[in-house]
Amino acid sequence: MIRHVDSDLNSLKDLLLTMGGQVEKSLSRLDDSLADSDMKSLQEVHEFEADINRLHLEVDESCLVLLAKQAPFASDLRLVQSVVKINTDLERMGDLIVNVASSAERYLRFTVRVLPPQWGQMMEEVRWMVSNSLNAFVKLDPALSKQVLKHDDIVDCHNTDLTGVFKERMKSQSIEIDAGVEALAMVKCLERLADHSTNIAEEVIFIVTGDDIRHGRRQSV
Amino acid sequence: MTSSTGPILTVENLNAYFGDFHAVKGVNLEVQRNEVVSLIGPSGCGKSTFIRCLNRLHEEVPSANCEGRVLIEGQNIYAENADPVVVRRKVGMVFQKPNPFPGLSIFENVALGLKLAGITKKSVVTEIVEWSLRKSALWDEVKDSLSSPGLSLSGGQQQRLCLARTLAVKPPVILMDEPTSALDPISTAKIEELVMELKQEVTVVIVTHNMQQASRISDKTAFFLMGELMEFDETSALFTNPKNLKTEQYITGRFG
Ligand SMILES: Nc1ncnc2c1ncn2[C@@H]1O[C@H](COP(=O)(O)OP(=O)(O)O)[C@@H](O)[C@H]1O
Ligand SMILES: [Mg+2]
């Protein structure tokens, strides 16, 4: 049976995914710029933020209208509530990517410019998590969500390692304190990006199963 | 109106028939005191038949019968010695279409049930009529016209008059069969408010086609399908995360 609410729900999903796409592109631009130490393309990261902010407002408004118009129940209701939350996550992710770019701009002004190889590995994990949390949402796939949650442990390890690496470099004065502070901020932001992806993955599990697994409430992962 | 503990209403393996037609199939259900329970489900799934078994109205239909046990405050209303008239006093009912007694005044509409119950002392009757009309939020609107015909009231007022009439004999349980489906939104909202107020003193079982109404006013919701009770749960759980796929399909409009 075709339901009118489905077309509204599908438009809402599309809008959220457009926003997710902008977050992914912004992260990819960041990654490429850092790999090439390209200051100019790094600045383009900022351009995505305005678009992400606009979509943030649009998604919120669509959710409100849908709730008022359709008064959804059960999985429909869970979907809308989750979209509201994922929307907040994506907006924060947009900000974090800009924060990394800003820190990177300052970091790259110092003489020692090279990021350790593990930065690239951590970035790769985070990009995988961002993109697969969104894939899990598209496919409403709890199994993929659980994989995303598992990858968060890897990111946490990279975070610990890289934090150690930069602290060591600062202690041994192989980089300046100012550069080290920016680098630590960049690592922290990447780690937070992964956390937001896990939030998205948890929301997908909630939409599909109705189980709230946040804060260790379920041992099912 | 009641003080003891334990479920106020227990339904055990209830089956109801119209001749050979099996309209309610093996329903088990327990309702606690001061709860509002909604019954939802597609037309013809047996909601009305089910609640009409709870006050022995079902058997009034020729060829209709039912089996199983229905305990009100622990007493089986289908016991050999149970008197249907007494049962209906304990389990009041409000119907879809407001049905004040024609030819009777507003006052008489509420007082009639008292008279039938043997309460005749004028001061007592007057007191209970006022109490009932206040409880059904009608007093202020009718206190100066108590001798006007009940049928002179608006539809929403008539429905509240029927509620007052039911309340007058102080039943521990009130059944309502789509009590707002013939009313405008404002009258509907008034009835909903009343139901939520009344649960302080009575237990309400209400059939409704309006799922928003069920989710607004009831503590528990029962979903019926083709004579069977498919799911019975806290309203908050049933409308956000139903356990039965059929319930999910029905409340999200994915049916048929
Ligand atoms: N008086 C009757 N005689 C025969 N069948 C009836 C009678 N009343 C209801 N039914 C049948 O019993 C089933 C349940 O009806 P009902 O309890 O009125 O459903 P609901 O209230 O859920 O719409 C329906 O299939 C209906 O056609
Ligand atoms: Mg009915």
Short mmCIF file of C-alpha atoms and ligand atoms in Angstrom, two decimals:
data_model
loop_
_atom_site.label_atom_id
_atom_site.label_comp_id
_atom_site.label_asym_id
_atom_site.label_seq_id
_atom_site.Cartn_x
_atom_site.Cartn_y
_atom_site.Cartn_z
CA MET A 1 0.00 0.00 0.00
CA ILE A 2 1.32 3.45 -0.94
CA ARG A 3 1.21 5.88 1.95
CA HIS A 4 1.33 9.63 1.57
CA VAL A 5 3.62 9.85 4.58
CA ASP A 6 6.24 7.83 2.69
CA SER A 7 6.87 10.60 0.20
CA ASP A 8 7.36 13.07 3.07
CA LEU A 9 9.65 10.66 4.91
CA ASN A 10 11.64 10.00 1.74
CA SER A 11 12.12 13.70 1.05
CA LEU A 12 13.29 14.13 4.62
CA LYS A 13 15.79 11.29 4.25
CA ASP A 14 17.04 12.74 0.96
CA LEU A 15 17.54 16.13 2.53
CA LEU A 16 19.50 14.65 5.42
CA LEU A 17 21.62 12.66 2.99
CA THR A 18 22.35 15.76 0.94
CA MET A 19 23.68 17.25 4.15
CA GLY A 20 25.65 14.08 4.90
CA GLY A 21 27.10 14.28 1.39
CA GLN A 22 28.32 17.82 2.06
CA VAL A 23 29.96 16.67 5.28
CA GLU A 24 31.71 13.85 3.40
CA LYS A 25 32.91 16.19 0.65
CA SER A 26 34.16 18.69 3.16
CA LEU A 27 36.10 15.94 4.96
CA SER A 28 37.52 14.64 1.70
CA ARG A 29 38.66 18.14 0.72
CA LEU A 30 40.33 18.48 4.12
CA ASP A 31 42.08 15.14 3.72
CA ASP A 32 43.39 15.95 0.22
CA SER A 33 44.58 19.40 1.22
CA LEU A 34 46.48 18.05 4.18
CA ALA A 35 48.01 15.25 2.13
CA ASP A 36 49.36 17.86 -0.31
CA SER A 37 49.94 20.56 2.33
CA ASP A 38 47.85 22.72 0.02
CA MET A 39 46.85 25.90 1.87
CA LYS A 40 44.62 27.12 -0.91
CA SER A 41 42.34 24.11 -1.13
CA LEU A 42 42.29 23.96 2.66
CA GLN A 43 40.43 27.27 2.65
CA GLU A 44 37.74 25.78 0.46
CA VAL A 45 36.72 23.59 3.40
CA HIS A 46 35.12 26.66 4.93
CA GLU A 47 32.78 26.99 1.98
CA PHE A 48 30.98 23.76 2.83
CA GLU A 49 30.06 24.99 6.26
CA ALA A 50 27.53 27.58 5.11
CA ASP A 51 25.75 24.97 3.03
CA ILE A 52 25.72 22.49 5.91
CA ASN A 53 24.28 25.13 8.23
CA ARG A 54 21.55 25.97 5.75
CA LEU A 55 20.63 22.28 5.42
CA HIS A 56 20.67 21.94 9.21
CA LEU A 57 17.87 24.49 9.48
CA GLU A 58 16.00 23.00 6.57
CA VAL A 59 16.05 19.48 8.02
CA ASP A 60 14.86 20.74 11.41
CA GLU A 61 11.99 22.58 9.83
CA SER A 62 11.00 19.59 7.70
CA CYS A 63 10.92 17.38 10.79
CA LEU A 64 8.69 19.83 12.60
CA VAL A 65 6.28 20.07 9.68
CA LEU A 66 6.21 16.30 9.23
CA LEU A 67 5.46 15.72 12.92
CA ALA A 68 2.67 18.27 12.85
CA LYS A 69 1.20 17.12 9.54
CA GLN A 70 1.53 13.35 9.77
CA ALA A 71 1.63 12.68 13.53
CA PRO A 72 3.64 9.53 12.82
CA PHE A 73 3.75 6.45 15.04
CA ALA A 74 6.09 3.50 15.61
CA SER A 75 9.01 3.16 13.15
CA ASP A 76 7.91 6.34 11.31
CA LEU A 77 8.07 8.26 14.57
CA ARG A 78 11.43 6.76 15.48
CA LEU A 79 12.77 7.72 12.07
CA VAL A 80 11.79 11.37 12.46
CA GLN A 81 13.17 11.58 15.98
CA SER A 82 16.43 10.05 14.77
CA VAL A 83 16.66 12.45 11.85
CA VAL A 84 16.42 15.33 14.31
CA LYS A 85 19.36 13.90 16.23
CA ILE A 86 21.47 12.92 13.24
CA ASN A 87 20.92 16.43 11.91
CA THR A 88 22.58 17.83 15.03
CA ASP A 89 25.45 15.37 14.66
CA LEU A 90 26.05 16.34 11.03
CA GLU A 91 26.03 20.03 11.85
CA ARG A 92 28.59 19.49 14.58
CA MET A 93 30.67 17.39 12.18
CA GLY A 94 30.70 20.28 9.71
CA ASP A 95 32.01 22.53 12.48
CA LEU A 96 34.67 20.04 13.54
CA ILE A 97 35.98 19.71 9.99
CA VAL A 98 36.30 23.49 9.82
CA ASN A 99 38.09 23.45 13.16
CA VAL A 100 40.61 20.95 11.82
CA ALA A 101 41.12 23.13 8.75
CA SER A 102 41.68 26.24 10.86
CA SER A 103 44.14 24.46 13.13
CA ALA A 104 45.84 23.00 10.07
CA GLU A 105 46.25 26.45 8.51
CA ARG A 106 48.12 27.57 11.60
CA TYR A 107 50.02 24.30 11.90
CA LEU A 108 51.23 24.55 8.32
CA ARG A 109 52.75 27.97 8.96
CA PHE A 110 55.40 26.34 11.08
CA THR A 111 58.60 24.94 9.64
CA VAL A 112 57.96 21.32 10.46
CA ARG A 113 54.98 20.58 8.33
CA VAL A 114 54.87 16.89 7.96
CA LEU A 115 52.04 15.06 9.72
CA PRO A 116 53.01 11.59 10.91
CA PRO A 117 51.83 8.64 8.76
CA GLN A 118 49.44 7.59 11.50
CA TRP A 119 47.48 10.80 10.90
CA GLY A 120 46.62 9.47 7.46
CA GLN A 121 45.56 6.14 8.93
CA MET A 122 43.34 7.79 11.50
CA MET A 123 41.83 10.02 8.83
CA GLU A 124 41.11 6.98 6.68
CA GLU A 125 39.27 5.26 9.56
CA VAL A 126 37.27 8.35 10.32
CA ARG A 127 36.29 8.80 6.69
CA TRP A 128 35.22 5.16 6.57
CA MET A 129 33.10 5.63 9.66
CA VAL A 130 31.46 8.82 8.44
CA SER A 131 30.62 7.37 5.09
CA ASN A 132 29.41 4.01 6.40
CA SER A 133 27.29 5.50 9.16
CA LEU A 134 25.50 7.36 6.37
CA ASN A 135 25.32 4.19 4.26
CA ALA A 136 23.83 2.39 7.25
CA PHE A 137 21.20 5.13 7.45
CA VAL A 138 20.40 4.89 3.72
CA LYS A 139 19.99 1.12 3.91
CA LEU A 140 18.64 1.10 7.47
CA ASP A 141 21.26 -1.57 8.10
CA PRO A 142 21.93 -2.35 11.78
CA ALA A 143 24.74 -4.82 10.92
CA LEU A 144 26.70 -2.10 9.14
CA SER A 145 25.99 0.21 12.08
CA LYS A 146 27.57 -2.29 14.43
CA GLN A 147 30.66 -2.38 12.24
CA VAL A 148 30.88 1.39 12.47
CA LEU A 149 30.70 1.14 16.25
CA LYS A 150 33.58 -1.36 16.21
CA HIS A 151 35.77 0.97 14.16
CA ASP A 152 35.47 3.60 16.84
CA ASP A 153 37.86 1.53 18.98
CA ILE A 154 40.48 1.74 16.22
CA VAL A 155 40.08 5.50 16.04
CA ASP A 156 40.45 5.73 19.80
CA CYS A 157 43.75 3.85 19.56
CA HIS A 158 45.01 6.21 16.86
CA ASN A 159 43.94 9.11 19.02
CA THR A 160 45.95 7.84 21.98
CA ASP A 161 48.99 7.07 19.80
CA LEU A 162 49.00 10.36 17.92
CA THR A 163 48.47 12.37 21.08
CA GLY A 164 51.54 10.57 22.47
CA VAL A 165 53.52 11.25 19.30
CA PHE A 166 52.85 14.99 19.34
CA LYS A 167 53.49 15.30 23.05
CA GLU A 168 56.81 13.53 22.53
CA ARG A 169 57.73 15.82 19.65
CA MET A 170 56.93 18.83 21.78
CA LYS A 171 58.98 17.53 24.70
CA SER A 172 61.95 16.76 22.47
CA GLN A 173 61.45 20.17 20.84
CA SER A 174 61.32 18.62 17.40
CA ILE A 175 58.21 20.79 16.89
CA GLU A 176 57.32 24.11 18.40
CA ILE A 177 54.78 24.24 21.21
CA ASP A 178 52.41 26.33 19.06
CA ALA A 179 52.50 23.74 16.30
CA GLY A 180 52.02 20.90 18.78
CA VAL A 181 48.96 22.54 20.30
CA GLU A 182 47.33 22.86 16.87
CA ALA A 183 48.20 19.27 16.00
CA LEU A 184 46.67 17.98 19.23
CA ALA A 185 43.52 19.97 18.52
CA MET A 186 43.34 18.41 15.05
CA VAL A 187 43.64 14.89 16.43
CA LYS A 188 40.96 15.61 19.04
CA CYS A 189 38.60 16.89 16.35
CA LEU A 190 39.08 13.74 14.26
CA GLU A 191 38.30 11.64 17.29
CA ARG A 192 35.11 13.62 17.88
CA LEU A 193 34.11 13.19 14.25
CA ALA A 194 34.25 9.44 14.80
CA ASP A 195 32.09 9.83 17.91
CA HIS A 196 29.42 11.62 15.91
CA SER A 197 29.50 8.79 13.36
CA THR A 198 28.87 6.31 16.15
CA ASN A 199 25.89 8.43 17.23
CA ILE A 200 24.49 8.13 13.72
CA ALA A 201 25.09 4.38 13.72
CA GLU A 202 23.29 4.05 17.07
CA GLU A 203 20.35 6.02 15.74
CA VAL A 204 20.07 3.63 12.79
CA ILE A 205 19.86 0.70 15.21
CA PHE A 206 17.16 2.55 17.12
CA ILE A 207 15.12 3.27 14.01
CA VAL A 208 15.19 -0.34 12.90
CA THR A 209 14.89 -2.22 16.20
CA GLY A 210 13.56 0.32 18.68
CA ASP A 211 16.50 -0.57 20.94
CA ASP A 212 18.34 2.28 22.56
CA ILE A 213 21.91 1.05 22.83
CA ARG A 214 23.46 4.34 23.86
CA HIS A 215 25.53 4.65 27.01
CA GLY A 216 26.03 0.89 27.19
CA ARG A 217 22.34 0.24 27.75
CA ARG A 218 22.52 -2.93 25.67
CA GLN A 219 25.36 -5.39 25.41
CA SER A 220 24.22 -6.45 21.95
CA VAL A 221 27.11 -4.85 20.05
CA MET B 1 -15.50 4.47 44.44
CA THR B 2 -13.68 1.25 45.24
CA SER B 3 -10.95 0.57 47.71
CA SER B 4 -9.71 -3.00 47.36
CA THR B 5 -6.59 -3.92 45.40
CA GLY B 6 -5.97 -6.30 42.49
CA PRO B 7 -7.18 -5.88 38.91
CA ILE B 8 -10.59 -4.30 38.62
CA LEU B 9 -11.35 -6.20 35.45
CA THR B 10 -10.10 -9.61 34.41
CA VAL B 11 -11.11 -11.24 31.15
CA GLU B 12 -10.35 -14.93 30.81
CA ASN B 13 -10.56 -16.77 27.52
CA LEU B 14 -13.51 -14.78 26.26
CA ASN B 15 -15.20 -15.97 23.07
CA ALA B 16 -18.19 -14.21 21.56
CA TYR B 17 -20.45 -15.34 18.73
CA PHE B 18 -23.25 -14.12 16.51
CA GLY B 19 -24.84 -17.47 15.69
CA ASP B 20 -22.00 -19.42 14.07
CA PHE B 21 -19.88 -16.35 13.51
CA HIS B 22 -16.92 -16.21 15.91
CA ALA B 23 -16.51 -12.47 16.58
CA VAL B 24 -14.19 -12.45 19.62
CA LYS B 25 -11.59 -15.18 19.91
CA GLY B 26 -10.06 -16.32 23.18
CA VAL B 27 -9.27 -12.92 24.65
CA ASN B 28 -7.39 -12.62 27.94
CA LEU B 29 -6.94 -9.18 29.45
CA GLU B 30 -6.38 -7.58 32.83
CA VAL B 31 -7.19 -3.98 33.67
CA GLN B 32 -5.93 -2.28 36.81
CA ARG B 33 -7.85 0.25 38.85
CA ASN B 34 -7.73 3.87 37.72
CA GLU B 35 -6.41 2.95 34.33
CA VAL B 36 -7.68 4.19 31.00
CA VAL B 37 -7.47 1.42 28.43
CA SER B 38 -7.99 2.08 24.72
CA LEU B 39 -9.11 -0.52 22.25
CA ILE B 40 -8.03 0.06 18.67
CA GLY B 41 -8.29 -1.96 15.49
CA PRO B 42 -9.91 -1.89 12.06
CA SER B 43 -13.70 -1.76 11.72
CA GLY B 44 -15.33 -5.09 12.29
CA CYS B 45 -12.46 -6.53 14.34
CA GLY B 46 -14.74 -7.08 17.34
CA LYS B 47 -14.04 -4.10 19.60
CA SER B 48 -17.71 -3.28 20.21
CA THR B 49 -18.61 -6.91 20.61
CA PHE B 50 -15.80 -7.31 23.12
CA ILE B 51 -16.80 -4.41 25.35
CA ARG B 52 -20.46 -5.37 25.12
CA CYS B 53 -19.45 -8.66 26.71
CA LEU B 54 -18.04 -6.72 29.66
CA ASN B 55 -21.46 -5.56 30.82
CA ARG B 56 -23.62 -8.37 29.41
CA LEU B 57 -25.06 -6.27 26.60
CA HIS B 58 -23.85 -8.69 23.96
CA GLU B 59 -26.43 -11.30 24.96
CA GLU B 60 -29.24 -8.84 24.17
CA VAL B 61 -28.65 -9.49 20.47
CA PRO B 62 -30.76 -12.45 19.30
CA SER B 63 -28.54 -15.45 18.43
CA ALA B 64 -25.57 -13.86 20.20
CA ASN B 65 -23.74 -15.65 22.98
CA CYS B 66 -20.39 -15.73 24.67
CA GLU B 67 -18.29 -17.95 26.89
CA GLY B 68 -15.38 -17.38 29.20
CA ARG B 69 -15.06 -15.44 32.42
CA VAL B 70 -15.27 -11.72 33.07
CA LEU B 71 -14.41 -10.70 36.62
CA ILE B 72 -15.34 -7.26 37.87
CA GLU B 73 -13.71 -6.65 41.25
CA GLY B 74 -13.12 -10.38 41.44
CA GLN B 75 -16.73 -11.39 40.71
CA ASN B 76 -17.63 -13.30 37.58
CA ILE B 77 -20.41 -11.37 35.85
CA TYR B 78 -21.38 -14.57 34.06
CA ALA B 79 -21.83 -16.57 37.24
CA GLU B 80 -25.16 -18.45 37.55
CA ASN B 81 -26.53 -16.04 40.10
CA ALA B 82 -25.25 -12.83 38.52
CA ASP B 83 -28.00 -10.36 37.61
CA PRO B 84 -27.36 -8.51 34.30
CA VAL B 85 -29.15 -5.42 35.61
CA VAL B 86 -26.81 -5.21 38.59
CA VAL B 87 -23.85 -5.86 36.32
CA ARG B 88 -24.81 -2.95 34.06
CA ARG B 89 -25.02 -0.68 37.07
CA LYS B 90 -21.45 -1.60 38.00
CA VAL B 91 -20.21 -1.34 34.43
CA GLY B 92 -21.61 1.78 32.81
CA MET B 93 -21.57 2.48 29.11
CA VAL B 94 -21.42 5.52 26.86
CA PHE B 95 -22.19 4.97 23.19
CA GLN B 96 -21.04 6.51 19.94
CA LYS B 97 -24.24 8.44 19.37
CA PRO B 98 -25.37 10.51 22.35
CA ASN B 99 -28.65 8.95 23.45
CA PRO B 100 -30.38 11.00 26.14
CA PHE B 101 -33.81 9.61 27.08
CA PRO B 102 -36.27 11.42 24.83
CA GLY B 103 -39.00 13.27 26.61
CA LEU B 104 -36.99 13.59 29.81
CA SER B 105 -35.46 16.78 31.14
CA ILE B 106 -31.77 17.21 31.76
CA PHE B 107 -32.33 16.59 35.46
CA GLU B 108 -34.53 13.54 34.87
CA ASN B 109 -32.02 12.03 32.46
CA VAL B 110 -29.43 11.88 35.21
CA ALA B 111 -31.90 11.03 37.98
CA LEU B 112 -33.60 8.12 36.21
CA GLY B 113 -30.80 5.66 36.81
CA LEU B 114 -30.84 6.55 40.50
CA LYS B 115 -34.55 5.91 40.72
CA LEU B 116 -34.08 2.50 39.08
CA ALA B 117 -31.33 1.79 41.58
CA GLY B 118 -33.78 2.51 44.39
CA ILE B 119 -32.45 5.93 45.39
CA THR B 120 -35.51 8.14 45.75
CA LYS B 121 -34.89 10.59 48.61
CA LYS B 122 -35.19 13.95 46.86
CA SER B 123 -32.30 15.73 48.59
CA VAL B 124 -29.97 12.80 47.85
CA VAL B 125 -31.06 12.63 44.22
CA THR B 126 -30.58 16.38 43.78
CA GLU B 127 -27.15 16.18 45.32
CA ILE B 128 -26.01 13.27 43.14
CA VAL B 129 -27.41 14.88 39.97
CA GLU B 130 -25.40 18.02 40.66
CA TRP B 131 -22.29 15.97 41.51
CA SER B 132 -22.64 13.98 38.26
CA LEU B 133 -23.18 17.06 36.12
CA ARG B 134 -20.17 18.72 37.71
CA LYS B 135 -18.04 15.62 37.14
CA SER B 136 -18.99 15.67 33.49
CA ALA B 137 -18.22 19.39 33.22
CA LEU B 138 -21.79 20.21 32.25
CA TRP B 139 -23.10 21.83 35.44
CA ASP B 140 -22.16 25.40 34.65
CA GLU B 141 -23.80 25.16 31.25
CA VAL B 142 -27.10 23.63 32.40
CA LYS B 143 -27.64 24.60 36.05
CA ASP B 144 -30.22 27.22 35.06
CA SER B 145 -32.07 24.98 32.64
CA LEU B 146 -32.28 21.63 34.40
CA SER B 147 -35.90 21.20 33.36
CA SER B 148 -35.21 21.68 29.65
CA PRO B 149 -35.36 18.54 27.55
CA GLY B 150 -32.08 16.60 27.36
CA LEU B 151 -32.43 16.60 23.60
CA SER B 152 -32.34 20.42 23.50
CA LEU B 153 -28.61 20.31 24.22
CA SER B 154 -25.88 20.31 21.56
CA GLY B 155 -24.31 17.00 20.53
CA GLY B 156 -21.27 17.47 22.71
CA GLN B 157 -23.43 18.48 25.68
CA GLN B 158 -25.69 15.49 25.11
CA GLN B 159 -22.69 13.19 25.23
CA ARG B 160 -21.59 14.75 28.52
CA LEU B 161 -25.16 14.33 29.77
CA CYS B 162 -24.93 10.63 28.95
CA LEU B 163 -21.68 10.51 30.85
CA ALA B 164 -23.33 12.23 33.83
CA ARG B 165 -26.17 9.71 33.67
CA THR B 166 -23.64 6.88 33.73
CA LEU B 167 -21.62 8.42 36.56
CA ALA B 168 -24.68 8.98 38.76
CA VAL B 169 -24.85 5.34 39.85
CA LYS B 170 -21.11 5.44 40.60
CA PRO B 171 -19.94 2.44 38.58
CA PRO B 172 -16.36 1.32 39.17
CA VAL B 173 -15.95 0.73 35.42
CA ILE B 174 -17.16 2.77 32.46
CA LEU B 175 -17.09 1.48 28.90
CA MET B 176 -17.10 3.95 26.03
CA ASP B 177 -17.67 2.93 22.44
CA GLU B 178 -16.24 5.61 20.13
CA PRO B 179 -17.76 8.32 22.34
CA THR B 180 -16.35 11.22 20.32
CA SER B 181 -16.66 10.04 16.75
CA ALA B 182 -19.85 12.07 16.26
CA LEU B 183 -18.47 15.18 17.98
CA ASP B 184 -16.62 18.29 16.81
CA PRO B 185 -12.99 18.80 17.92
CA ILE B 186 -13.83 21.05 20.87
CA SER B 187 -16.46 18.70 22.27
CA THR B 188 -14.02 15.85 21.64
CA ALA B 189 -11.30 17.62 23.61
CA LYS B 190 -13.74 18.11 26.51
CA ILE B 191 -14.61 14.42 26.62
CA GLU B 192 -10.91 13.53 26.49
CA GLU B 193 -10.17 15.87 29.41
CA LEU B 194 -13.03 14.30 31.33
CA VAL B 195 -11.78 10.79 30.77
CA MET B 196 -8.38 11.76 32.12
CA GLU B 197 -10.00 13.43 35.15
CA LEU B 198 -12.38 10.59 35.81
CA LYS B 199 -9.69 7.99 36.10
CA GLN B 200 -9.11 9.20 39.63
CA GLU B 201 -12.32 7.41 40.52
CA VAL B 202 -13.28 5.05 37.71
CA THR B 203 -11.60 2.71 35.32
CA VAL B 204 -12.34 3.52 31.70
CA VAL B 205 -12.23 1.16 28.73
CA ILE B 206 -12.65 3.16 25.55
CA VAL B 207 -12.97 2.08 21.93
CA THR B 208 -11.59 4.66 19.55
CA HIS B 209 -10.85 4.98 15.86
CA ASN B 210 -8.61 7.90 16.55
CA MET B 211 -5.11 6.68 17.32
CA GLN B 212 -4.00 10.11 18.44
CA GLN B 213 -6.84 10.00 20.94
CA ALA B 214 -5.75 6.59 22.20
CA SER B 215 -2.19 7.83 22.57
CA ARG B 216 -3.28 11.01 24.33
CA ILE B 217 -5.65 9.64 26.91
CA SER B 218 -4.91 6.02 27.68
CA ASP B 219 -2.42 4.30 29.93
CA LYS B 220 -2.64 1.03 28.06
CA THR B 221 -3.74 0.16 24.57
CA ALA B 222 -5.11 -3.08 23.16
CA PHE B 223 -4.92 -3.78 19.45
CA PHE B 224 -7.60 -6.12 18.06
CA LEU B 225 -7.55 -7.80 14.68
CA MET B 226 -10.19 -10.18 13.34
CA GLY B 227 -11.53 -10.92 16.78
CA GLU B 228 -8.14 -11.55 18.34
CA LEU B 229 -6.25 -9.43 20.83
CA MET B 230 -2.94 -9.02 19.01
CA GLU B 231 -1.08 -6.79 21.44
CA PHE B 232 -1.76 -5.20 24.80
CA ASP B 233 0.85 -2.91 26.27
CA GLU B 234 1.61 0.45 27.81
CA THR B 235 0.34 3.05 25.36
CA SER B 236 3.73 4.76 25.29
CA ALA B 237 5.40 1.50 24.25
CA LEU B 238 2.76 0.39 21.78
CA PHE B 239 2.84 3.64 19.80
CA THR B 240 6.61 4.05 19.71
CA ASN B 241 7.82 0.49 19.48
CA PRO B 242 5.08 -2.08 18.97
CA LYS B 243 6.16 -5.69 19.35
CA ASN B 244 3.71 -7.19 16.89
CA LEU B 245 4.27 -6.58 13.18
CA LYS B 246 0.50 -6.32 12.61
CA THR B 247 0.27 -3.57 15.21
CA GLU B 248 3.11 -1.72 13.52
CA GLN B 249 1.41 -2.04 10.15
CA TYR B 250 -1.92 -0.85 11.52
CA ILE B 251 -0.70 2.18 13.44
CA THR B 252 1.54 3.33 10.61
CA GLY B 253 -1.27 2.96 8.09
CA ARG B 254 0.37 0.13 6.15
CA PHE B 255 -2.71 -2.03 6.28
CA GLY B 256 -4.60 -3.76 3.47
N1 LIG C 1 -25.73 -7.98 15.36
C1 LIG C 1 -24.81 -8.63 14.66
N2 LIG C 1 -25.12 -9.76 13.99
C2 LIG C 1 -24.20 -10.43 13.29
N3 LIG C 1 -22.92 -10.07 13.17
C3 LIG C 1 -22.53 -8.95 13.80
C4 LIG C 1 -23.45 -8.18 14.57
N4 LIG C 1 -22.78 -7.12 15.08
C5 LIG C 1 -21.52 -7.23 14.64
N5 LIG C 1 -21.36 -8.31 13.88
C6 LIG C 1 -20.11 -8.77 13.24
O1 LIG C 1 -19.14 -9.02 14.23
C7 LIG C 1 -17.86 -8.55 13.84
C8 LIG C 1 -17.36 -7.58 14.89
O2 LIG C 1 -18.19 -6.43 14.91
P1 LIG C 1 -17.94 -5.26 15.92
O3 LIG C 1 -17.70 -5.81 17.27
O4 LIG C 1 -19.08 -4.30 15.75
O5 LIG C 1 -16.59 -4.63 15.35
P2 LIG C 1 -15.90 -3.21 15.67
O6 LIG C 1 -16.61 -2.60 16.83
O7 LIG C 1 -14.48 -3.54 15.93
O8 LIG C 1 -16.05 -2.40 14.42
C9 LIG C 1 -18.06 -7.91 12.49
O9 LIG C 1 -17.65 -8.83 11.51
C10 LIG C 1 -19.53 -7.66 12.38
O10 LIG C 1 -19.99 -7.75 11.05
MG MG C 2 -17.67 -0.75 16.94
#
